[in-house]
Amino acid sequence: MNIGGGAKVSNMRALVVDDNMVNQTIHHRLLQNLGIENQVVKNGKEAVDVHSSGKYFDLILMDMDMPIMNGIEATRTLRAMGIRSTIAGVSTRSLDQEKQEFMEAGLDDYQEKPLTKAKLVSILHKINHSG
Amino acid sequence: MERNQLRRQLAVMRQSLFDQGFLDEQFIQLEELQDDANPNFVEEIVTLEKSPLDFNKLDSYMHHIGAKKVKAESTHFREYCKAGNAEGCLRTFQQLKKEYTTLKKKLEAYFQMARQAGPKEIAGRSK
């Protein structure tokens, strides 16, 4: 499937990291609707664990506030592990300071919830342009 | 009731939810994720958060489904609480609960009619 700009999402794999079931369902469906195979985990630790098991994802949609391990810590950990996937922070937080902290943890992009198709496509364009 | 008539009524009901300010564009975003393989996606999302445990969850949930009036009351509630205005906080909280209950009833009626009308009842995605 093309998402415009010559970008293709076929064979792309994504990871949804969010503790909220509504967010999980919507983000999973948004990705599925664009033809992107995706997996859902419910906190940062599970995101780290799934990478430790050897899996790779082209895109990680990372929520900020999660139990056990939050998005900021998970992003830092994944980058320290050498994970170079595109990580897009997706959060309801809109304060510049919080967003800055999240970005500095290693994000490639940041979008405010609710995530829409247009926002997701803008993230995907970044993957293809940097890939 | 004849199916086409049901679908027309459903479309009218849907439009009134937008016209009366209960829903906004975000609801349409959810509708666009519905297809033959996921015909009840919107209803699944709306009914997923059965009893929000706290205000932050409710607030996030209302943003996701495009609950315009509830979001507005939620903003007022936050502002009063942030300002330390206890009376305003309580008043807006009561209004927030009222708007949430009203929306919940309207959406329940809408989805009930949608189930009766059958698939492809979302006629015209325009707002």
PDB file of C-alpha atoms in Angstrom:
ATOM      1  CA  MET A   1       0.000   0.000   0.000  1.00  0.00           C
ATOM      2  CA  ASN A   2       1.213   3.476  -0.842  1.00  0.00           C
ATOM      3  CA  ILE A   3       0.627   6.280   1.583  1.00  0.00           C
ATOM      4  CA  GLY A   4       1.609   8.977  -0.865  1.00  0.00           C
ATOM      5  CA  GLY A   5       4.978  10.480  -1.641  1.00  0.00           C
ATOM      6  CA  GLY A   6       6.083   7.145  -3.049  1.00  0.00           C
ATOM      7  CA  ALA A   7       6.222   5.631   0.422  1.00  0.00           C
ATOM      8  CA  LYS A   8       5.252   1.982   0.858  1.00  0.00           C
ATOM      9  CA  VAL A   9       4.121   0.338   4.047  1.00  0.00           C
ATOM     10  CA  SER A  10       3.991  -3.250   2.854  1.00  0.00           C
ATOM     11  CA  ASN A  11       6.243  -5.508   4.919  1.00  0.00           C
ATOM     12  CA  MET A  12       6.456  -2.851   7.601  1.00  0.00           C
ATOM     13  CA  ARG A  13       6.042  -3.991  11.199  1.00  0.00           C
ATOM     14  CA  ALA A  14       4.944  -1.824  14.086  1.00  0.00           C
ATOM     15  CA  LEU A  15       4.744  -2.082  17.855  1.00  0.00           C
ATOM     16  CA  VAL A  16       2.026  -0.337  19.868  1.00  0.00           C
ATOM     17  CA  VAL A  17       3.094   0.379  23.439  1.00  0.00           C
ATOM     18  CA  ASP A  18       0.180   1.578  25.563  1.00  0.00           C
ATOM     19  CA  ASP A  19      -1.481   0.522  28.796  1.00  0.00           C
ATOM     20  CA  ASN A  20      -4.940   1.754  27.829  1.00  0.00           C
ATOM     21  CA  MET A  21      -7.196  -0.693  26.022  1.00  0.00           C
ATOM     22  CA  VAL A  22      -9.022   1.993  24.027  1.00  0.00           C
ATOM     23  CA  ASN A  23      -5.718   3.395  22.754  1.00  0.00           C
ATOM     24  CA  GLN A  24      -4.390  -0.078  22.017  1.00  0.00           C
ATOM     25  CA  THR A  25      -7.457  -0.942  19.981  1.00  0.00           C
ATOM     26  CA  ILE A  26      -7.532   2.297  18.013  1.00  0.00           C
ATOM     27  CA  HIS A  27      -3.807   2.345  17.253  1.00  0.00           C
ATOM     28  CA  HIS A  28      -3.825  -1.327  16.306  1.00  0.00           C
ATOM     29  CA  ARG A  29      -6.758  -0.727  13.956  1.00  0.00           C
ATOM     30  CA  LEU A  30      -5.225   2.427  12.453  1.00  0.00           C
ATOM     31  CA  LEU A  31      -2.079   0.503  11.576  1.00  0.00           C
ATOM     32  CA  GLN A  32      -4.035  -2.507  10.350  1.00  0.00           C
ATOM     33  CA  ASN A  33      -6.148  -0.238   8.171  1.00  0.00           C
ATOM     34  CA  LEU A  34      -2.967   0.951   6.474  1.00  0.00           C
ATOM     35  CA  GLY A  35      -1.834  -2.623   5.939  1.00  0.00           C
ATOM     36  CA  ILE A  36       0.818  -2.566   8.643  1.00  0.00           C
ATOM     37  CA  GLU A  37       1.295  -5.736  10.642  1.00  0.00           C
ATOM     38  CA  ASN A  38       1.491  -4.787  14.285  1.00  0.00           C
ATOM     39  CA  GLN A  39       1.811  -6.096  17.805  1.00  0.00           C
ATOM     40  CA  VAL A  40       0.503  -4.549  21.009  1.00  0.00           C
ATOM     41  CA  VAL A  41       2.189  -4.511  24.424  1.00  0.00           C
ATOM     42  CA  LYS A  42       0.939  -2.795  27.535  1.00  0.00           C
ATOM     43  CA  ASN A  43       3.945  -1.095  29.070  1.00  0.00           C
ATOM     44  CA  GLY A  44       7.538  -0.081  28.474  1.00  0.00           C
ATOM     45  CA  LYS A  45       8.997  -3.190  30.050  1.00  0.00           C
ATOM     46  CA  GLU A  46       7.090  -5.436  27.647  1.00  0.00           C
ATOM     47  CA  ALA A  47       8.359  -3.277  24.783  1.00  0.00           C
ATOM     48  CA  VAL A  48      11.925  -3.797  25.959  1.00  0.00           C
ATOM     49  CA  ASP A  49      11.354  -7.520  26.512  1.00  0.00           C
ATOM     50  CA  VAL A  50       9.925  -8.055  23.040  1.00  0.00           C
ATOM     51  CA  HIS A  51      13.045  -6.457  21.584  1.00  0.00           C
ATOM     52  CA  SER A  52      15.278  -8.528  23.852  1.00  0.00           C
ATOM     53  CA  SER A  53      13.613 -11.618  22.402  1.00  0.00           C
ATOM     54  CA  GLY A  54      14.985 -10.604  19.023  1.00  0.00           C
ATOM     55  CA  LYS A  55      12.019  -8.997  17.361  1.00  0.00           C
ATOM     56  CA  TYR A  56      12.432  -5.904  15.241  1.00  0.00           C
ATOM     57  CA  PHE A  57       9.913  -3.218  14.352  1.00  0.00           C
ATOM     58  CA  ASP A  58      10.123  -0.440  11.817  1.00  0.00           C
ATOM     59  CA  LEU A  59       7.879   1.758  13.935  1.00  0.00           C
ATOM     60  CA  ILE A  60       7.152   1.950  17.639  1.00  0.00           C
ATOM     61  CA  LEU A  61       4.170   3.997  18.872  1.00  0.00           C
ATOM     62  CA  MET A  62       5.119   4.785  22.459  1.00  0.00           C
ATOM     63  CA  ASP A  63       2.719   6.090  25.080  1.00  0.00           C
ATOM     64  CA  MET A  64       4.240   8.217  27.843  1.00  0.00           C
ATOM     65  CA  ASP A  65       2.370   7.265  31.004  1.00  0.00           C
ATOM     66  CA  MET A  66       2.430   3.556  31.672  1.00  0.00           C
ATOM     67  CA  PRO A  67       2.872   1.421  34.778  1.00  0.00           C
ATOM     68  CA  ILE A  68       6.017  -0.607  35.502  1.00  0.00           C
ATOM     69  CA  MET A  69       8.083   1.258  32.888  1.00  0.00           C
ATOM     70  CA  ASN A  70       6.910   4.513  31.307  1.00  0.00           C
ATOM     71  CA  GLY A  71       7.517   5.669  27.745  1.00  0.00           C
ATOM     72  CA  ILE A  72      10.431   7.921  28.572  1.00  0.00           C
ATOM     73  CA  GLU A  73      12.335   5.184  30.357  1.00  0.00           C
ATOM     74  CA  ALA A  74      11.448   2.603  27.714  1.00  0.00           C
ATOM     75  CA  THR A  75      12.646   4.880  24.918  1.00  0.00           C
ATOM     76  CA  ARG A  76      15.945   5.513  26.699  1.00  0.00           C
ATOM     77  CA  THR A  77      16.393   1.788  27.305  1.00  0.00           C
ATOM     78  CA  LEU A  78      15.659   0.841  23.715  1.00  0.00           C
ATOM     79  CA  ARG A  79      18.099   3.425  22.399  1.00  0.00           C
ATOM     80  CA  ALA A  80      20.735   2.203  24.845  1.00  0.00           C
ATOM     81  CA  MET A  81      20.143  -1.306  23.487  1.00  0.00           C
ATOM     82  CA  GLY A  82      20.973   0.024  20.042  1.00  0.00           C
ATOM     83  CA  ILE A  83      17.427  -0.024  18.710  1.00  0.00           C
ATOM     84  CA  ARG A  84      17.280   2.439  15.820  1.00  0.00           C
ATOM     85  CA  SER A  85      13.627   1.926  14.882  1.00  0.00           C
ATOM     86  CA  THR A  86      11.478   5.000  14.414  1.00  0.00           C
ATOM     87  CA  ILE A  87       9.942   5.711  17.798  1.00  0.00           C
ATOM     88  CA  ALA A  88       6.984   8.084  17.842  1.00  0.00           C
ATOM     89  CA  GLY A  89       5.760   9.273  21.206  1.00  0.00           C
ATOM     90  CA  VAL A  90       1.977   9.420  21.423  1.00  0.00           C
ATOM     91  CA  SER A  91       0.635  11.104  24.509  1.00  0.00           C
ATOM     92  CA  THR A  92      -2.106  13.266  25.941  1.00  0.00           C
ATOM     93  CA  ARG A  93       0.504  15.421  27.665  1.00  0.00           C
ATOM     94  CA  SER A  94       0.878  18.774  25.983  1.00  0.00           C
ATOM     95  CA  LEU A  95       3.230  20.691  28.290  1.00  0.00           C
ATOM     96  CA  ASP A  96       6.392  21.678  26.442  1.00  0.00           C
ATOM     97  CA  GLN A  97       8.607  20.520  29.288  1.00  0.00           C
ATOM     98  CA  GLU A  98       7.123  17.031  29.339  1.00  0.00           C
ATOM     99  CA  LYS A  99       7.223  16.774  25.578  1.00  0.00           C
ATOM    100  CA  GLN A 100      10.859  17.946  25.611  1.00  0.00           C
ATOM    101  CA  GLU A 101      11.809  15.286  28.146  1.00  0.00           C
ATOM    102  CA  PHE A 102      10.118  12.617  26.050  1.00  0.00           C
ATOM    103  CA  MET A 103      11.850  13.814  22.867  1.00  0.00           C
ATOM    104  CA  GLU A 104      15.231  13.903  24.594  1.00  0.00           C
ATOM    105  CA  ALA A 105      14.794  10.272  25.613  1.00  0.00           C
ATOM    106  CA  GLY A 106      15.226   9.406  21.935  1.00  0.00           C
ATOM    107  CA  LEU A 107      12.006   9.948  20.033  1.00  0.00           C
ATOM    108  CA  ASP A 108      11.964  10.565  16.307  1.00  0.00           C
ATOM    109  CA  ASP A 109       8.530  12.146  16.405  1.00  0.00           C
ATOM    110  CA  TYR A 110       5.807  13.140  18.821  1.00  0.00           C
ATOM    111  CA  GLN A 111       2.069  13.279  18.289  1.00  0.00           C
ATOM    112  CA  GLU A 112      -0.717  14.222  20.666  1.00  0.00           C
ATOM    113  CA  LYS A 113      -3.552  11.821  21.206  1.00  0.00           C
ATOM    114  CA  PRO A 114      -5.965  11.024  19.766  1.00  0.00           C
ATOM    115  CA  LEU A 115      -3.883   9.565  16.963  1.00  0.00           C
ATOM    116  CA  THR A 116      -5.568   9.959  13.591  1.00  0.00           C
ATOM    117  CA  LYS A 117      -4.852   8.503  10.186  1.00  0.00           C
ATOM    118  CA  ALA A 118      -3.315  11.807   9.074  1.00  0.00           C
ATOM    119  CA  LYS A 119      -0.970  11.911  12.074  1.00  0.00           C
ATOM    120  CA  LEU A 120       0.029   8.300  11.531  1.00  0.00           C
ATOM    121  CA  VAL A 121       0.727   8.910   7.842  1.00  0.00           C
ATOM    122  CA  SER A 122       2.964  11.858   8.747  1.00  0.00           C
ATOM    123  CA  ILE A 123       4.924   9.544  11.053  1.00  0.00           C
ATOM    124  CA  LEU A 124       5.193   6.902   8.333  1.00  0.00           C
ATOM    125  CA  HIS A 125       6.556   9.441   5.870  1.00  0.00           C
ATOM    126  CA  LYS A 126       9.391  10.092   8.290  1.00  0.00           C
ATOM    127  CA  ILE A 127      10.287   6.407   8.348  1.00  0.00           C
ATOM    128  CA  ASN A 128      10.442   6.206   4.622  1.00  0.00           C
ATOM    129  CA  HIS A 129      12.386   9.413   4.250  1.00  0.00           C
ATOM    130  CA  SER A 130      14.963   8.377   6.804  1.00  0.00           C
ATOM    131  CA  GLY A 131      15.150   4.725   5.755  1.00  0.00           C
TER     132      GLY A 131
ATOM    133  CA  MET B   1     -39.563  -1.425  10.100  1.00  0.00           C
ATOM    134  CA  GLU B   2     -38.376  -1.414   6.496  1.00  0.00           C
ATOM    135  CA  ARG B   3     -34.587  -1.416   6.300  1.00  0.00           C
ATOM    136  CA  ASN B   4     -34.162   1.641   4.102  1.00  0.00           C
ATOM    137  CA  GLN B   5     -36.405   3.629   6.389  1.00  0.00           C
ATOM    138  CA  LEU B   6     -34.345   2.479   9.352  1.00  0.00           C
ATOM    139  CA  ARG B   7     -31.176   3.562   7.602  1.00  0.00           C
ATOM    140  CA  ARG B   8     -32.631   6.966   6.859  1.00  0.00           C
ATOM    141  CA  GLN B   9     -33.628   7.371  10.495  1.00  0.00           C
ATOM    142  CA  LEU B  10     -30.177   6.265  11.542  1.00  0.00           C
ATOM    143  CA  ALA B  11     -28.561   8.857   9.287  1.00  0.00           C
ATOM    144  CA  VAL B  12     -30.801  11.553  10.751  1.00  0.00           C
ATOM    145  CA  MET B  13     -29.972  10.433  14.278  1.00  0.00           C
ATOM    146  CA  ARG B  14     -26.286  10.439  13.481  1.00  0.00           C
ATOM    147  CA  GLN B  15     -26.404  13.918  11.973  1.00  0.00           C
ATOM    148  CA  SER B  16     -28.282  15.281  14.968  1.00  0.00           C
ATOM    149  CA  LEU B  17     -25.504  14.054  17.267  1.00  0.00           C
ATOM    150  CA  PHE B  18     -23.113  16.303  15.351  1.00  0.00           C
ATOM    151  CA  ASP B  19     -25.542  19.200  14.911  1.00  0.00           C
ATOM    152  CA  GLN B  20     -26.350  19.270  18.629  1.00  0.00           C
ATOM    153  CA  GLY B  21     -22.656  19.298  19.500  1.00  0.00           C
ATOM    154  CA  PHE B  22     -22.476  15.907  21.137  1.00  0.00           C
ATOM    155  CA  LEU B  23     -19.865  14.578  18.714  1.00  0.00           C
ATOM    156  CA  ASP B  24     -17.050  16.014  16.639  1.00  0.00           C
ATOM    157  CA  GLU B  25     -14.656  15.042  13.858  1.00  0.00           C
ATOM    158  CA  GLN B  26     -12.904  12.432  15.990  1.00  0.00           C
ATOM    159  CA  PHE B  27     -16.031  10.259  15.880  1.00  0.00           C
ATOM    160  CA  ILE B  28     -15.766  10.280  12.091  1.00  0.00           C
ATOM    161  CA  GLN B  29     -12.136   9.149  12.416  1.00  0.00           C
ATOM    162  CA  LEU B  30     -13.406   6.095  14.288  1.00  0.00           C
ATOM    163  CA  GLU B  31     -16.107   5.457  11.694  1.00  0.00           C
ATOM    164  CA  GLU B  32     -13.450   5.424   8.987  1.00  0.00           C
ATOM    165  CA  LEU B  33     -11.785   2.495  10.733  1.00  0.00           C
ATOM    166  CA  GLN B  34     -14.950   0.454  10.304  1.00  0.00           C
ATOM    167  CA  ASP B  35     -15.180  -1.946   7.400  1.00  0.00           C
ATOM    168  CA  ASP B  36     -16.706  -5.298   6.497  1.00  0.00           C
ATOM    169  CA  ALA B  37     -14.170  -7.108   8.657  1.00  0.00           C
ATOM    170  CA  ASN B  38     -14.750  -4.726  11.581  1.00  0.00           C
ATOM    171  CA  PRO B  39     -18.398  -3.655  11.129  1.00  0.00           C
ATOM    172  CA  ASN B  40     -18.964  -2.711  14.767  1.00  0.00           C
ATOM    173  CA  PHE B  41     -15.638  -1.061  15.495  1.00  0.00           C
ATOM    174  CA  VAL B  42     -17.088   2.234  16.668  1.00  0.00           C
ATOM    175  CA  GLU B  43     -19.510   0.575  19.046  1.00  0.00           C
ATOM    176  CA  GLU B  44     -16.702  -1.651  20.367  1.00  0.00           C
ATOM    177  CA  ILE B  45     -14.560   1.372  21.128  1.00  0.00           C
ATOM    178  CA  VAL B  46     -17.380   3.366  22.696  1.00  0.00           C
ATOM    179  CA  THR B  47     -18.396   0.493  24.934  1.00  0.00           C
ATOM    180  CA  LEU B  48     -14.829  -0.555  25.769  1.00  0.00           C
ATOM    181  CA  GLU B  49     -14.431   1.901  28.612  1.00  0.00           C
ATOM    182  CA  LYS B  50     -17.466   0.731  30.564  1.00  0.00           C
ATOM    183  CA  SER B  51     -16.915   2.629  33.744  1.00  0.00           C
ATOM    184  CA  PRO B  52     -13.923   4.945  33.628  1.00  0.00           C
ATOM    185  CA  LEU B  53     -12.129   4.596  36.919  1.00  0.00           C
ATOM    186  CA  ASP B  54     -10.755   8.090  37.099  1.00  0.00           C
ATOM    187  CA  PHE B  55     -11.123  11.468  35.524  1.00  0.00           C
ATOM    188  CA  ASN B  56      -7.932  11.235  33.461  1.00  0.00           C
ATOM    189  CA  LYS B  57      -9.092   7.998  31.866  1.00  0.00           C
ATOM    190  CA  LEU B  58     -12.508   9.505  31.196  1.00  0.00           C
ATOM    191  CA  ASP B  59     -10.928  12.598  29.700  1.00  0.00           C
ATOM    192  CA  SER B  60      -8.679  10.566  27.402  1.00  0.00           C
ATOM    193  CA  TYR B  61     -11.560   8.305  26.411  1.00  0.00           C
ATOM    194  CA  MET B  62     -13.808  11.247  25.531  1.00  0.00           C
ATOM    195  CA  HIS B  63     -11.073  12.684  23.332  1.00  0.00           C
ATOM    196  CA  HIS B  64     -10.814   9.378  21.507  1.00  0.00           C
ATOM    197  CA  ILE B  65     -14.495   9.109  20.684  1.00  0.00           C
ATOM    198  CA  GLY B  66     -15.021  12.760  19.837  1.00  0.00           C
ATOM    199  CA  ALA B  67     -17.378  13.519  22.702  1.00  0.00           C
ATOM    200  CA  LYS B  68     -17.462  17.263  22.143  1.00  0.00           C
ATOM    201  CA  LYS B  69     -19.747  18.461  24.960  1.00  0.00           C
ATOM    202  CA  VAL B  70     -18.194  16.141  27.515  1.00  0.00           C
ATOM    203  CA  LYS B  71     -14.725  17.329  26.506  1.00  0.00           C
ATOM    204  CA  ALA B  72     -15.822  20.940  26.964  1.00  0.00           C
ATOM    205  CA  GLU B  73     -17.210  20.240  30.443  1.00  0.00           C
ATOM    206  CA  SER B  74     -14.072  18.326  31.248  1.00  0.00           C
ATOM    207  CA  THR B  75     -12.004  21.400  30.364  1.00  0.00           C
ATOM    208  CA  HIS B  76     -14.180  23.618  32.569  1.00  0.00           C
ATOM    209  CA  PHE B  77     -13.855  21.124  35.402  1.00  0.00           C
ATOM    210  CA  ARG B  78     -10.067  21.092  35.119  1.00  0.00           C
ATOM    211  CA  GLU B  79      -9.912  24.881  35.080  1.00  0.00           C
ATOM    212  CA  TYR B  80     -12.021  25.269  38.201  1.00  0.00           C
ATOM    213  CA  CYS B  81     -10.086  22.589  40.068  1.00  0.00           C
ATOM    214  CA  LYS B  82      -6.782  24.121  39.003  1.00  0.00           C
ATOM    215  CA  ALA B  83      -7.984  27.505  40.257  1.00  0.00           C
ATOM    216  CA  GLY B  84      -8.951  25.969  43.581  1.00  0.00           C
ATOM    217  CA  ASN B  85     -12.572  26.958  43.107  1.00  0.00           C
ATOM    218  CA  ALA B  86     -14.364  24.235  45.036  1.00  0.00           C
ATOM    219  CA  GLU B  87     -17.872  25.423  44.211  1.00  0.00           C
ATOM    220  CA  GLY B  88     -17.105  25.678  40.520  1.00  0.00           C
ATOM    221  CA  CYS B  89     -15.304  22.373  40.612  1.00  0.00           C
ATOM    222  CA  LEU B  90     -18.309  20.612  42.111  1.00  0.00           C
ATOM    223  CA  ARG B  91     -20.772  22.337  39.793  1.00  0.00           C
ATOM    224  CA  THR B  92     -18.835  21.496  36.636  1.00  0.00           C
ATOM    225  CA  PHE B  93     -18.289  17.938  37.840  1.00  0.00           C
ATOM    226  CA  GLN B  94     -22.051  17.508  38.163  1.00  0.00           C
ATOM    227  CA  GLN B  95     -22.494  18.987  34.683  1.00  0.00           C
ATOM    228  CA  LEU B  96     -19.785  16.689  33.353  1.00  0.00           C
ATOM    229  CA  LYS B  97     -21.553  13.639  34.785  1.00  0.00           C
ATOM    230  CA  LYS B  98     -24.831  14.852  33.268  1.00  0.00           C
ATOM    231  CA  GLU B  99     -23.316  15.326  29.809  1.00  0.00           C
ATOM    232  CA  TYR B 100     -21.600  11.941  30.001  1.00  0.00           C
ATOM    233  CA  THR B 101     -24.855  10.207  30.941  1.00  0.00           C
ATOM    234  CA  THR B 102     -26.749  12.011  28.166  1.00  0.00           C
ATOM    235  CA  LEU B 103     -24.167  11.069  25.558  1.00  0.00           C
ATOM    236  CA  LYS B 104     -24.047   7.479  26.746  1.00  0.00           C
ATOM    237  CA  LYS B 105     -27.835   7.145  26.342  1.00  0.00           C
ATOM    238  CA  LYS B 106     -27.820   8.762  22.918  1.00  0.00           C
ATOM    239  CA  LEU B 107     -25.026   6.530  21.672  1.00  0.00           C
ATOM    240  CA  GLU B 108     -26.693   3.421  23.074  1.00  0.00           C
ATOM    241  CA  ALA B 109     -29.858   4.312  21.146  1.00  0.00           C
ATOM    242  CA  TYR B 110     -27.801   5.041  18.041  1.00  0.00           C
ATOM    243  CA  PHE B 111     -25.932   1.734  18.107  1.00  0.00           C
ATOM    244  CA  GLN B 112     -29.126  -0.181  18.834  1.00  0.00           C
ATOM    245  CA  MET B 113     -30.698   1.301  15.723  1.00  0.00           C
ATOM    246  CA  ALA B 114     -27.484   0.677  13.767  1.00  0.00           C
ATOM    247  CA  ARG B 115     -27.649  -3.014  14.676  1.00  0.00           C
ATOM    248  CA  GLN B 116     -31.272  -3.147  13.515  1.00  0.00           C
ATOM    249  CA  ALA B 117     -30.438  -1.365  10.286  1.00  0.00           C
ATOM    250  CA  GLY B 118     -27.660  -3.845   9.552  1.00  0.00           C
ATOM    251  CA  PRO B 119     -24.280  -3.230   7.898  1.00  0.00           C
ATOM    252  CA  LYS B 120     -23.521  -0.180   5.750  1.00  0.00           C
ATOM    253  CA  GLU B 121     -25.793   1.891   7.897  1.00  0.00           C
ATOM    254  CA  ILE B 122     -23.241   4.671   8.193  1.00  0.00           C
ATOM    255  CA  ALA B 123     -24.644   6.614   5.269  1.00  0.00           C
ATOM    256  CA  GLY B 124     -22.462   9.483   4.193  1.00  0.00           C
ATOM    257  CA  ARG B 125     -19.482  10.144   6.373  1.00  0.00           C
ATOM    258  CA  SER B 126     -19.974  13.870   6.103  1.00  0.00           C
ATOM    259  CA  LYS B 127     -20.495  15.799   9.290  1.00  0.00           C
TER     260      LYS B 127
END
